């Protein structure tokens, strides 16, 4: 029986390295680092708040491309280059996961990032439906 491709690529979100944006094995979906780049231009805004908004939108695009939704996310890891972006992250988090009884686990690390990145998101999801 042929196996479905595990690599998930999303137009406008490709990495410079030869790695996919995410990988799916059965119902398990794991992302690579998702940045706050504008997918239509490939540019990284200087404003960290805009990067946060774009990163969460990009994460949703990855999920949708793989046949998943935010409800399938089990864990979200956030790496911030500066803790000042945490408020913007929390605003996007609450918008995406408004029910306190129905949120994924989350881990935030503050660590230097390359290329002017304000943040990177990585998620683990378990897809409940076939897609």
GROMACS .gro file of C-alpha atoms in nm:
model
  131
    1UNK     CA    1   0.000   0.000   0.000
    2UNK     CA    2   0.153   0.336  -0.100
    3UNK     CA    3   0.226   0.574   0.183
    4UNK     CA    4   0.110   0.936   0.171
    5UNK     CA    5   0.386   1.194   0.163
    6UNK     CA    6   0.472   1.306   0.511
    7UNK     CA    7   0.615   1.649   0.420
    8UNK     CA    8   0.374   1.941   0.442
    9UNK     CA    9   0.469   2.250   0.246
   10UNK     CA   10   0.273   2.574   0.234
   11UNK     CA   11   0.325   2.834  -0.041
   12UNK     CA   12   0.502   3.139   0.099
   13UNK     CA   13   0.626   2.962   0.412
   14UNK     CA   14   0.916   2.758   0.277
   15UNK     CA   15   1.240   2.748   0.475
   16UNK     CA   16   1.576   2.835   0.323
   17UNK     CA   17   1.699   2.494   0.440
   18UNK     CA   18   1.581   2.170   0.275
   19UNK     CA   19   1.317   2.098   0.538
   20UNK     CA   20   0.937   2.096   0.519
   21UNK     CA   21   0.718   2.340   0.710
   22UNK     CA   22   0.562   2.040   0.887
   23UNK     CA   23   0.555   1.664   0.876
   24UNK     CA   24   0.261   1.430   0.916
   25UNK     CA   25   0.285   1.065   1.013
   26UNK     CA   26  -0.061   0.915   1.041
   27UNK     CA   27  -0.263   1.146   1.265
   28UNK     CA   28   0.048   1.310   1.419
   29UNK     CA   29   0.144   1.650   1.278
   30UNK     CA   30   0.460   1.832   1.390
   31UNK     CA   31   0.569   2.168   1.261
   32UNK     CA   32   0.911   2.306   1.199
   33UNK     CA   33   0.969   2.663   1.317
   34UNK     CA   34   0.696   2.898   1.195
   35UNK     CA   35   0.797   3.262   1.168
   36UNK     CA   36   0.604   3.583   1.136
   37UNK     CA   37   0.696   3.644   0.773
   38UNK     CA   38   0.444   3.789   0.533
   39UNK     CA   39   0.366   3.490   0.308
   40UNK     CA   40   0.276   3.711   0.013
   41UNK     CA   41   0.610   3.894   0.010
   42UNK     CA   42   0.842   3.668   0.210
   43UNK     CA   43   0.942   3.973   0.413
   44UNK     CA   44   0.981   3.986   0.788
   45UNK     CA   45   0.817   4.299   0.935
   46UNK     CA   46   1.031   4.496   1.178
   47UNK     CA   47   0.738   4.532   1.421
   48UNK     CA   48   0.723   4.238   1.664
   49UNK     CA   49   0.346   4.269   1.707
   50UNK     CA   50   0.294   4.224   1.334
   51UNK     CA   51   0.532   3.927   1.336
   52UNK     CA   52   0.328   3.767   1.615
   53UNK     CA   53   0.001   3.816   1.426
   54UNK     CA   54   0.152   3.675   1.106
   55UNK     CA   55   0.310   3.378   1.287
   56UNK     CA   56  -0.024   3.272   1.432
   57UNK     CA   57  -0.191   3.318   1.092
   58UNK     CA   58   0.089   3.115   0.930
   59UNK     CA   59   0.041   2.841   1.188
   60UNK     CA   60  -0.327   2.824   1.098
   61UNK     CA   61  -0.234   2.797   0.728
   62UNK     CA   62  -0.001   2.504   0.806
   63UNK     CA   63  -0.272   2.332   1.008
   64UNK     CA   64  -0.532   2.380   0.733
   65UNK     CA   65  -0.295   2.257   0.460
   66UNK     CA   66  -0.236   1.938   0.661
   67UNK     CA   67  -0.608   1.884   0.718
   68UNK     CA   68  -0.603   1.999   1.080
   69UNK     CA   69  -0.744   2.283   1.286
   70UNK     CA   70  -0.643   2.466   1.603
   71UNK     CA   71  -0.861   2.219   1.795
   72UNK     CA   72  -0.612   1.945   1.697
   73UNK     CA   73  -0.312   2.122   1.855
   74UNK     CA   74  -0.189   1.941   2.165
   75UNK     CA   75   0.114   2.161   2.238
   76UNK     CA   76   0.243   2.496   2.119
   77UNK     CA   77   0.602   2.601   2.183
   78UNK     CA   78   0.686   2.969   2.148
   79UNK     CA   79   1.040   3.102   2.128
   80UNK     CA   80   1.062   3.478   2.179
   81UNK     CA   81   1.372   3.681   2.107
   82UNK     CA   82   1.253   3.937   2.363
   83UNK     CA   83   0.995   3.901   2.638
   84UNK     CA   84   0.830   4.228   2.527
   85UNK     CA   85   0.637   4.032   2.260
   86UNK     CA   86   0.467   3.812   2.522
   87UNK     CA   87   0.161   4.039   2.549
   88UNK     CA   88   0.103   4.017   2.172
   89UNK     CA   89   0.146   3.637   2.191
   90UNK     CA   90  -0.107   3.616   2.472
   91UNK     CA   91  -0.358   3.823   2.271
   92UNK     CA   92  -0.328   3.589   1.969
   93UNK     CA   93  -0.338   3.285   2.199
   94UNK     CA   94  -0.661   3.401   2.361
   95UNK     CA   95  -0.817   3.481   2.023
   96UNK     CA   96  -0.728   3.136   1.887
   97UNK     CA   97  -0.807   2.944   2.207
   98UNK     CA   98  -1.071   3.149   2.393
   99UNK     CA   99  -1.205   2.866   2.611
  100UNK     CA  100  -0.979   2.817   2.915
  101UNK     CA  101  -1.106   2.458   2.943
  102UNK     CA  102  -1.006   2.379   2.584
  103UNK     CA  103  -0.649   2.501   2.526
  104UNK     CA  104  -0.337   2.310   2.428
  105UNK     CA  105  -0.030   2.298   2.647
  106UNK     CA  106   0.207   2.589   2.587
  107UNK     CA  107   0.574   2.649   2.656
  108UNK     CA  108   0.750   2.983   2.612
  109UNK     CA  109   1.126   3.030   2.598
  110UNK     CA  110   1.308   3.361   2.561
  111UNK     CA  111   1.618   3.305   2.350
  112UNK     CA  112   1.808   3.494   2.082
  113UNK     CA  113   1.677   3.427   1.730
  114UNK     CA  114   1.840   3.487   1.393
  115UNK     CA  115   1.755   3.723   1.109
  116UNK     CA  116   1.546   3.972   1.309
  117UNK     CA  117   1.286   3.714   1.414
  118UNK     CA  118   1.075   3.825   1.709
  119UNK     CA  119   0.939   3.472   1.757
  120UNK     CA  120   0.902   3.121   1.625
  121UNK     CA  121   0.613   2.885   1.682
  122UNK     CA  122   0.629   2.505   1.682
  123UNK     CA  123   0.333   2.280   1.739
  124UNK     CA  124   0.239   1.918   1.786
  125UNK     CA  125  -0.110   1.822   1.672
  126UNK     CA  126  -0.311   1.504   1.661
  127UNK     CA  127  -0.546   1.516   1.365
  128UNK     CA  128  -0.885   1.377   1.461
  129UNK     CA  129  -1.022   1.352   1.108
  130UNK     CA  130  -0.876   1.211   0.789
  131UNK     CA  131  -0.764   1.468   0.540
   0.00000   0.00000   0.00000
